[in-house]
Short mmCIF file of C-alpha atoms and ligand atoms in Angstrom, two decimals:
data_model
loop_
_atom_site.label_atom_id
_atom_site.label_comp_id
_atom_site.label_asym_id
_atom_site.label_seq_id
_atom_site.Cartn_x
_atom_site.Cartn_y
_atom_site.Cartn_z
CA MET A 1083 43.19 11.42 -7.19
CA ILE A 1084 41.24 8.27 -7.44
CA GLU A 1085 37.47 8.28 -7.36
CA VAL A 1086 36.14 5.48 -8.23
CA LYS A 1087 31.66 6.05 -8.11
CA ASN A 1088 29.14 3.09 -8.44
CA VAL A 1089 32.12 1.22 -10.41
CA THR A 1090 30.48 -2.75 -11.36
CA LYS A 1091 31.85 -5.13 -13.79
CA GLU A 1092 29.75 -7.45 -14.92
CA PHE A 1093 31.64 -10.19 -17.28
CA ILE A 1094 29.76 -12.29 -19.81
CA SER A 1095 30.60 -15.81 -20.92
CA PRO A 1096 28.99 -18.57 -22.82
CA LYS A 1097 27.85 -20.74 -21.32
CA LYS A 1098 29.89 -24.04 -20.19
CA TYR A 1099 28.78 -27.52 -20.78
CA PRO A 1100 30.11 -30.74 -18.31
CA GLY A 1101 32.15 -33.45 -20.40
CA LEU A 1102 32.90 -33.55 -24.07
CA LYS A 1103 29.29 -33.83 -24.88
CA GLY A 1104 28.76 -30.64 -22.86
CA ALA A 1105 31.89 -29.13 -25.05
CA ILE A 1106 29.95 -30.00 -28.04
CA LYS A 1107 26.76 -28.50 -26.83
CA GLY A 1108 28.59 -25.63 -25.89
CA LEU A 1109 29.88 -24.93 -29.45
CA PHE A 1110 25.63 -24.20 -30.38
CA SER A 1111 24.37 -23.24 -28.45
CA ASN A 1112 23.97 -19.66 -27.66
CA GLU A 1113 23.58 -19.43 -23.28
CA LYS A 1114 25.37 -17.21 -21.28
CA GLU A 1115 26.71 -16.58 -17.92
CA LYS A 1116 27.27 -13.38 -15.89
CA LYS A 1117 29.47 -13.21 -12.97
CA LEU A 1118 29.05 -10.14 -11.70
CA ALA A 1119 32.86 -9.55 -10.42
CA VAL A 1120 32.64 -6.25 -9.34
CA ASP A 1121 29.53 -4.66 -7.66
CA ASP A 1122 28.26 -1.52 -7.32
CA ILE A 1123 32.11 -0.49 -5.57
CA SER A 1124 32.78 3.42 -4.79
CA PHE A 1125 36.30 4.90 -2.51
CA SER A 1126 38.07 7.89 -3.16
CA ILE A 1127 42.17 7.78 -2.57
CA LYS A 1128 44.27 11.53 -2.00
CA LYS A 1129 47.13 12.01 -3.29
CA GLY A 1130 50.04 10.21 -2.08
CA GLU A 1131 48.11 7.18 0.48
CA ILE A 1132 48.43 3.94 0.26
CA VAL A 1133 45.82 1.76 0.10
CA GLY A 1134 45.70 -1.77 0.22
CA TYR A 1135 42.68 -3.73 -1.91
CA ILE A 1136 42.43 -6.60 -0.43
CA GLY A 1137 39.90 -9.94 -0.60
CA SER A 1138 40.43 -13.34 -1.30
CA ASN A 1139 40.47 -15.50 -4.30
CA GLY A 1140 37.80 -13.82 -7.08
CA ALA A 1141 37.11 -11.37 -4.77
CA GLY A 1142 37.89 -9.13 -7.68
CA LYS A 1143 40.93 -7.35 -6.93
CA SER A 1144 42.67 -6.90 -10.42
CA THR A 1145 39.11 -6.58 -12.30
CA THR A 1146 38.75 -3.40 -10.52
CA ILE A 1147 42.54 -2.27 -10.80
CA LYS A 1148 41.64 -3.61 -14.92
CA MET A 1149 39.18 -0.56 -14.63
CA MET A 1150 40.78 2.26 -13.17
CA THR A 1151 43.84 0.98 -15.42
CA GLY A 1152 41.57 1.45 -18.66
CA ILE A 1153 42.24 -2.20 -19.70
CA LEU A 1154 38.47 -3.36 -18.82
CA THR A 1155 35.68 -1.08 -19.33
CA PRO A 1156 32.56 -0.28 -16.16
CA THR A 1157 29.48 -1.89 -17.07
CA LYS A 1158 28.60 0.85 -15.05
CA GLY A 1159 29.88 3.76 -12.93
CA GLU A 1160 33.08 5.09 -13.95
CA CYS A 1161 36.08 5.72 -12.47
CA LEU A 1162 38.25 8.81 -12.64
CA ILE A 1163 41.73 9.08 -12.04
CA ASN A 1164 44.10 12.73 -11.27
CA GLY A 1165 40.78 14.06 -13.27
CA VAL A 1166 41.13 11.05 -16.27
CA ASN A 1167 38.79 8.79 -17.51
CA PRO A 1168 41.01 5.86 -18.11
CA SER A 1169 39.21 3.30 -20.32
CA LYS A 1170 37.73 7.13 -22.87
CA GLU A 1171 41.10 8.84 -22.65
CA ARG A 1172 43.83 5.62 -22.20
CA LYS A 1173 46.24 7.19 -23.74
CA LYS A 1174 46.68 10.28 -21.79
CA ASN A 1175 45.95 8.29 -18.41
CA ALA A 1176 48.37 5.55 -20.05
CA GLN A 1177 51.10 9.52 -18.79
CA ASN A 1178 50.14 9.97 -15.22
CA ILE A 1179 50.39 5.26 -13.45
CA GLY A 1180 52.59 3.62 -13.71
CA VAL A 1181 51.21 -0.88 -12.88
CA VAL A 1182 53.44 -4.00 -12.28
CA PHE A 1183 51.40 -6.95 -11.98
CA GLY A 1184 53.49 -9.30 -10.41
CA GLN A 1185 51.77 -12.49 -11.72
CA ARG A 1186 53.29 -11.08 -15.72
CA THR A 1187 56.13 -8.68 -16.68
CA GLN A 1188 55.57 -6.03 -18.79
CA LEU A 1189 58.83 -5.98 -20.48
CA TRP A 1190 60.43 -7.33 -23.59
CA TRP A 1191 60.85 -10.96 -22.57
CA ASP A 1192 64.00 -10.75 -25.15
CA LEU A 1193 65.73 -7.49 -24.65
CA PRO A 1194 67.96 -6.86 -22.27
CA LEU A 1195 66.82 -4.67 -19.84
CA SER A 1196 68.62 -1.17 -20.31
CA GLU A 1197 66.62 -2.12 -24.34
CA SER A 1198 63.13 -2.07 -22.71
CA PHE A 1199 63.59 1.27 -20.44
CA THR A 1200 65.27 3.44 -23.68
CA ILE A 1201 61.65 1.97 -25.22
CA LEU A 1202 59.74 2.97 -22.44
CA LYS A 1203 61.56 6.38 -22.41
CA GLU A 1204 60.87 6.98 -25.95
CA ILE A 1205 56.71 5.63 -25.22
CA TYR A 1206 56.28 8.19 -22.00
CA ASN A 1207 57.98 10.96 -24.23
CA VAL A 1208 60.89 11.27 -20.85
CA GLY A 1209 63.32 14.05 -21.48
CA ASP A 1210 66.91 13.14 -21.01
CA GLU A 1211 67.84 14.76 -17.64
CA GLU A 1212 64.78 13.94 -16.42
CA TYR A 1213 65.47 10.00 -17.71
CA LYS A 1214 69.03 10.30 -15.70
CA GLU A 1215 67.94 12.22 -12.32
CA ARG A 1216 64.93 8.51 -12.38
CA MET A 1217 67.05 6.24 -13.16
CA GLU A 1218 70.13 7.37 -10.59
CA PHE A 1219 67.54 7.34 -7.85
CA LEU A 1220 65.83 3.26 -9.22
CA ASN A 1221 69.30 2.31 -9.56
CA ARG A 1222 69.58 2.81 -5.74
CA VAL A 1223 66.02 1.64 -4.20
CA LEU A 1224 65.77 -0.98 -6.71
CA GLU A 1225 69.74 -1.70 -8.15
CA LEU A 1226 68.66 -2.22 -11.50
CA GLU A 1227 72.52 -2.02 -12.21
CA GLU A 1228 73.06 -5.81 -11.43
CA PHE A 1229 71.07 -7.32 -14.43
CA TRP A 1230 71.10 -4.15 -17.14
CA THR A 1231 72.69 -5.91 -20.13
CA ARG A 1232 70.09 -9.11 -19.46
CA PRO A 1233 67.47 -10.55 -21.09
CA VAL A 1234 64.11 -10.62 -19.14
CA ARG A 1235 63.49 -13.72 -19.47
CA ASN A 1236 67.59 -14.67 -17.70
CA LEU A 1237 66.31 -13.39 -14.20
CA SER A 1238 65.84 -14.29 -11.55
CA LEU A 1239 61.31 -13.65 -10.52
CA GLY A 1240 63.08 -11.41 -7.14
CA GLN A 1241 64.69 -8.88 -10.04
CA ARG A 1242 62.21 -9.19 -12.92
CA MET A 1243 60.16 -7.70 -10.61
CA ARG A 1244 62.09 -5.59 -9.29
CA ALA A 1245 62.91 -4.18 -13.81
CA ASP A 1246 59.50 -4.45 -13.39
CA LEU A 1247 58.49 -2.08 -10.43
CA GLY A 1248 61.20 0.14 -11.75
CA ALA A 1249 59.95 0.35 -15.51
CA ALA A 1250 56.26 1.49 -13.43
CA LEU A 1251 57.62 4.23 -12.54
CA ILE A 1252 60.47 5.20 -15.09
CA HIS A 1253 57.50 8.47 -15.93
CA ASN A 1254 57.13 9.49 -12.22
CA PRO A 1255 53.76 8.31 -12.60
CA LYS A 1256 51.64 10.32 -10.41
CA VAL A 1257 49.29 6.90 -9.52
CA LEU A 1258 51.17 2.87 -8.95
CA TYR A 1259 49.09 -0.10 -9.13
CA LEU A 1260 50.75 -2.81 -8.12
CA ASP A 1261 49.21 -6.71 -8.38
CA GLU A 1262 50.41 -8.76 -5.59
CA PRO A 1263 53.98 -7.11 -6.37
CA THR A 1264 55.97 -9.30 -3.73
CA ILE A 1265 54.15 -13.23 -5.29
CA GLY A 1266 57.51 -15.43 -4.77
CA LEU A 1267 59.80 -13.81 -3.73
CA ASP A 1268 61.90 -14.27 -0.60
CA LEU A 1269 62.44 -12.69 2.29
CA VAL A 1270 65.03 -10.45 1.62
CA VAL A 1271 64.05 -9.12 -1.93
CA LYS A 1272 60.52 -8.73 -0.53
CA ASP A 1273 61.77 -6.47 1.62
CA ASN A 1274 63.98 -4.89 -0.99
CA ILE A 1275 60.81 -3.99 -2.89
CA ARG A 1276 58.76 -2.70 0.18
CA SER A 1277 61.66 -0.64 1.51
CA ALA A 1278 62.02 0.83 -2.02
CA ILE A 1279 58.04 1.13 -3.11
CA ARG A 1280 58.61 3.92 0.83
CA GLU A 1281 60.11 5.70 -1.34
CA ILE A 1282 58.85 6.15 -3.93
CA ASN A 1283 55.74 7.20 -1.86
CA GLU A 1284 58.05 9.89 0.39
CA LYS A 1285 59.75 12.04 -2.49
CA TYR A 1286 57.80 11.72 -4.66
CA GLN A 1287 54.23 11.44 -3.25
CA THR A 1288 52.74 8.39 -5.27
CA THR A 1289 49.53 6.84 -4.54
CA VAL A 1290 50.11 3.42 -4.49
CA ILE A 1291 47.00 0.83 -4.85
CA LEU A 1292 48.02 -2.01 -3.85
CA THR A 1293 46.73 -5.92 -4.24
CA THR A 1294 48.49 -8.45 -1.94
CA HIS A 1295 47.95 -12.11 0.12
CA ASP A 1296 50.16 -10.88 1.24
CA ILE A 1297 49.83 -9.36 5.11
CA GLY A 1298 53.17 -8.11 5.17
CA ASP A 1299 53.35 -6.16 3.14
CA ILE A 1300 49.95 -4.74 4.49
CA GLU A 1301 51.40 -4.06 7.91
CA GLU A 1302 54.42 -2.91 6.75
CA LEU A 1303 53.12 -0.46 4.38
CA CYS A 1304 49.24 0.51 4.59
CA SER A 1305 47.74 2.88 6.84
CA ARG A 1306 44.51 2.00 5.30
CA ILE A 1307 43.11 -1.11 3.66
CA ILE A 1308 39.36 -1.75 1.61
CA ILE A 1309 38.29 -5.31 1.73
CA ILE A 1310 36.08 -6.79 -1.63
CA ASP A 1311 34.47 -9.92 -1.39
CA ASP A 1312 32.38 -11.11 -4.26
CA GLY A 1313 32.59 -8.33 -5.59
CA ARG A 1314 31.40 -5.72 -3.15
CA LYS A 1315 33.09 -3.29 -0.89
CA ILE A 1316 32.50 -4.76 2.78
CA TYR A 1317 35.65 -2.93 4.73
CA ASP A 1318 37.32 0.52 4.30
CA GLY A 1319 39.15 2.19 6.57
CA SER A 1320 42.62 2.72 8.66
CA LEU A 1321 44.25 -0.95 10.16
CA SER A 1322 44.20 -0.05 13.34
CA ASN A 1323 40.69 0.14 13.95
CA LEU A 1324 40.04 -3.05 11.91
CA LYS A 1325 41.85 -4.89 14.18
CA GLU A 1326 40.97 -2.76 17.23
CA GLN A 1327 36.46 -4.48 15.88
CA TYR A 1328 38.14 -7.68 15.28
CA GLY A 1329 40.89 -8.55 16.91
CA THR A 1330 39.40 -9.47 20.03
CA MET A 1331 40.55 -12.48 21.17
CA ARG A 1332 44.18 -11.59 23.49
CA LYS A 1333 46.50 -15.23 24.35
CA VAL A 1334 48.92 -15.36 27.08
CA SER A 1335 50.64 -18.16 27.87
CA MET A 1336 53.01 -19.00 31.36
CA GLU A 1337 55.30 -21.43 31.71
CA VAL A 1338 54.38 -22.31 35.23
CA ARG A 1339 55.70 -24.96 38.19
CA ASN A 1340 52.80 -26.97 37.53
CA VAL A 1341 50.53 -27.30 34.20
CA GLU A 1342 48.29 -30.18 35.95
CA GLU A 1343 47.25 -28.01 38.91
CA VAL A 1344 45.55 -24.95 36.48
CA VAL A 1345 44.74 -26.36 32.93
CA SER A 1346 41.45 -27.54 33.16
CA LEU A 1347 40.99 -24.40 35.84
CA ASP A 1348 37.02 -22.46 35.62
CA LEU A 1349 38.13 -18.92 35.61
CA ALA A 1350 34.19 -18.72 34.57
CA GLU A 1351 33.50 -18.52 37.66
CA SER A 1352 36.17 -16.80 39.96
CA LEU A 1353 35.35 -15.22 37.37
CA SER A 1354 31.57 -15.22 36.53
CA VAL A 1355 32.22 -14.78 32.53
CA PRO A 1356 30.58 -17.19 30.42
CA LYS A 1357 31.92 -20.54 29.64
CA ASN A 1358 32.63 -19.35 25.58
CA THR A 1359 34.10 -16.65 26.48
CA TYR A 1360 38.47 -18.45 26.64
CA ARG A 1361 39.66 -21.54 25.82
CA ILE A 1362 42.31 -22.87 27.33
CA THR A 1363 45.42 -25.03 26.61
CA ALA A 1364 48.73 -26.93 27.99
CA ASP A 1365 52.32 -27.80 26.72
CA LEU A 1366 53.33 -30.18 28.88
CA GLU A 1367 57.05 -30.62 28.00
CA GLN A 1368 57.47 -26.60 27.70
CA SER A 1369 55.65 -26.65 31.20
CA SER A 1370 53.47 -23.92 29.47
CA VAL A 1371 49.15 -22.88 29.24
CA MET A 1372 48.10 -20.62 27.56
CA VAL A 1373 44.90 -18.79 27.92
CA SER A 1374 42.66 -16.96 24.85
CA PHE A 1375 40.50 -14.74 25.31
CA ASP A 1376 38.65 -12.24 24.63
CA LYS A 1377 39.75 -8.79 26.00
CA ASN A 1378 36.32 -7.44 25.67
CA GLU A 1379 34.74 -9.93 28.68
CA LEU A 1380 38.68 -10.54 30.68
CA GLN A 1381 41.89 -9.01 32.12
CA VAL A 1382 44.16 -9.70 31.06
CA SER A 1383 45.48 -9.35 35.28
CA ASP A 1384 42.96 -11.08 36.09
CA ILE A 1385 43.16 -14.44 34.01
CA ILE A 1386 46.93 -13.92 35.43
CA ALA A 1387 46.32 -13.52 39.21
CA GLN A 1388 44.44 -16.79 38.43
CA PHE A 1389 46.96 -18.84 37.82
CA MET A 1390 49.36 -17.10 40.07
CA LYS A 1391 46.82 -18.21 43.04
CA LYS A 1392 47.42 -21.75 41.98
CA THR A 1393 51.02 -22.48 40.58
CA ASP A 1394 54.18 -20.29 40.83
CA VAL A 1395 54.13 -18.79 37.33
CA ARG A 1396 57.16 -17.98 35.95
CA ASP A 1397 57.11 -16.49 32.26
CA ILE A 1398 54.03 -14.85 30.78
CA LYS A 1399 53.70 -13.71 27.45
CA ILE A 1400 50.82 -11.61 25.90
CA GLN A 1401 49.99 -11.81 22.27
CA GLU A 1402 47.58 -9.72 20.36
CA THR A 1403 45.62 -11.65 17.63
CA GLU A 1404 47.03 -11.90 14.43
CA LEU A 1405 46.13 -8.89 11.03
CA SER A 1406 46.37 -12.29 9.59
CA GLU A 1407 43.87 -14.56 11.61
CA ILE A 1408 41.48 -11.20 11.54
CA VAL A 1409 41.87 -11.02 7.86
CA LYS A 1410 41.45 -15.83 7.90
CA GLU A 1411 37.79 -14.85 9.90
CA ILE A 1412 36.71 -11.57 7.12
CA TYR A 1413 37.33 -14.04 4.29
CA ASN A 1414 35.78 -17.15 6.06
CA HIS A 1415 32.17 -15.31 7.92
CA GLY A 1416 32.72 -11.72 6.30
CA ILE A 1417 32.04 -9.00 8.08
N1 ATP B 1611 37.62 -11.90 -18.33
C1 ATP B 1611 36.73 -11.80 -17.62
N2 ATP B 1611 35.82 -13.14 -17.93
C2 ATP B 1611 34.64 -14.32 -16.76
N3 ATP B 1611 34.87 -13.71 -15.88
C3 ATP B 1611 36.15 -13.67 -15.11
C4 ATP B 1611 36.74 -12.23 -16.53
N4 ATP B 1611 38.15 -12.00 -15.77
C5 ATP B 1611 38.42 -12.33 -14.41
N5 ATP B 1611 36.74 -13.12 -14.36
C6 ATP B 1611 36.19 -13.42 -13.29
O1 ATP B 1611 34.77 -12.66 -12.23
C7 ATP B 1611 35.80 -12.59 -10.97
C8 ATP B 1611 36.80 -11.97 -10.51
O2 ATP B 1611 37.93 -11.70 -10.99
P1 ATP B 1611 39.17 -11.07 -10.10
O3 ATP B 1611 40.24 -11.81 -11.28
O4 ATP B 1611 38.64 -9.36 -10.21
O5 ATP B 1611 39.89 -11.28 -8.76
P2 ATP B 1611 41.22 -11.08 -7.94
O6 ATP B 1611 40.15 -11.00 -6.67
O7 ATP B 1611 41.87 -10.49 -9.38
O8 ATP B 1611 41.69 -12.45 -7.51
P3 ATP B 1611 43.15 -13.42 -7.05
O9 ATP B 1611 42.86 -13.65 -5.51
O10 ATP B 1611 42.71 -14.20 -7.62
O11 ATP B 1611 43.99 -13.04 -8.14
C9 ATP B 1611 36.50 -14.26 -10.65
O12 ATP B 1611 35.04 -15.06 -10.26
C10 ATP B 1611 36.28 -14.14 -12.05
O13 ATP B 1611 36.38 -15.83 -12.91
MG1 MG B 1612 43.95 -10.98 -8.88
#
C-alpha cells in the first residue's frame, strides 16, 4: 500500500545571524543554510498494517508524513501511496488518504461541525447512501452527535480531535496518517481515540501510520514500529523484537524482613558474574529491596535464592523494562 523509496528532504533556508545586528545582516546576505530533515529513508507498508513512526523532536517524522501526503515534494527519491505519487497527483492521492495533524485542526473554525462534514462530503464526492452509513459508524465510535451543531472553535480539545479524526475518514480512505493524534488528551479520551482507530482498522482494513510521543499509543495499537533519528531510519521491526533486543534489563523487588542484611549482598561473587550486571537499591521504609539486572547474565531464580539465604522474603515482584525506558535509551544513545 505504501512504498517509500530512498526519500530525502533537504530544507534550504536563509542563514540566520544572532541579535538585531544579525537580523539586519541576514536581510542583505545571500547565505543559505541546508538542513537534511529526512535522509534516504525507505520502507514499505502493507494494507491493513498499523505502523508507529517514532523518533525524538525534530527527527523528521512530520516531514516524512508531509511527503507521503503530498504537502511536500521529496528532494530525492519517491513515495508511492496505493500506486500514486502524492506530490505529482495530489488530487488522486487525496481520495486515498485521510490525515489528522493533532497540533492543528483541518476543520473550518467558525462553522458548525455538521457544516464542515457536509462540505467534506461534497469535496470528496461521497454518495448519500455511503455518507449515511459512514456517519452512523463514525457517530458510534467517536460520539460526534454530542457536539454536532457546535462551531469547531467552541469544542474542547478532545472533542475537536474526535471531530478531526471523523472528518479524515468521511471518504473511507485506504491510508490514514495520524500525526500525534492523542496529544494533550486525558486518559479517557485517549482511550476512546485508540479504540476508534483500532475499530476503523479492523472494519475497513485501513492502513494507519501513526506518529506519537505517547508510548501507550504504540503499545496499544502498533505491532510494527519504525524509529527515525536525525532523519535516518534506525529501526524497523516488531515491538516485541525491539523489547527482546534492547529490553534486557529486568527488575525484581522483594519485601524482606531485614533490609540491612541484604542490601550489600555481593551477587557478583556468589553468582560469579561481573559487578556491572546488576544493581541493588533499598527502601528502608517499605522494607523492600530492588535488584535491576541484565537478564542475559543473571537468572531471577538465582537472585531470589541468594536473598532467601540471608533473610525472609515475604513478597516478590518481577518487572519487565518499560518500553518507554527502552525508547528513551534509544533516543539518547541511538541503537
Ligand atoms: N519548512 C521547513 N524549513 C526548514 N526546516 C524545516 C522545515 N520543516 C521542518 N524543518 C526542520 O526539519 C527537521 C525535522 O522536522 P520535523 O517537523 O519533521 O520533526 P518531527 O520528527 O516531526 O519532530 P516533532 O516530534 O517535534 O514533531 C527539524 O530540524 C525542523 O526544524
Ligand atoms: Mg512532528
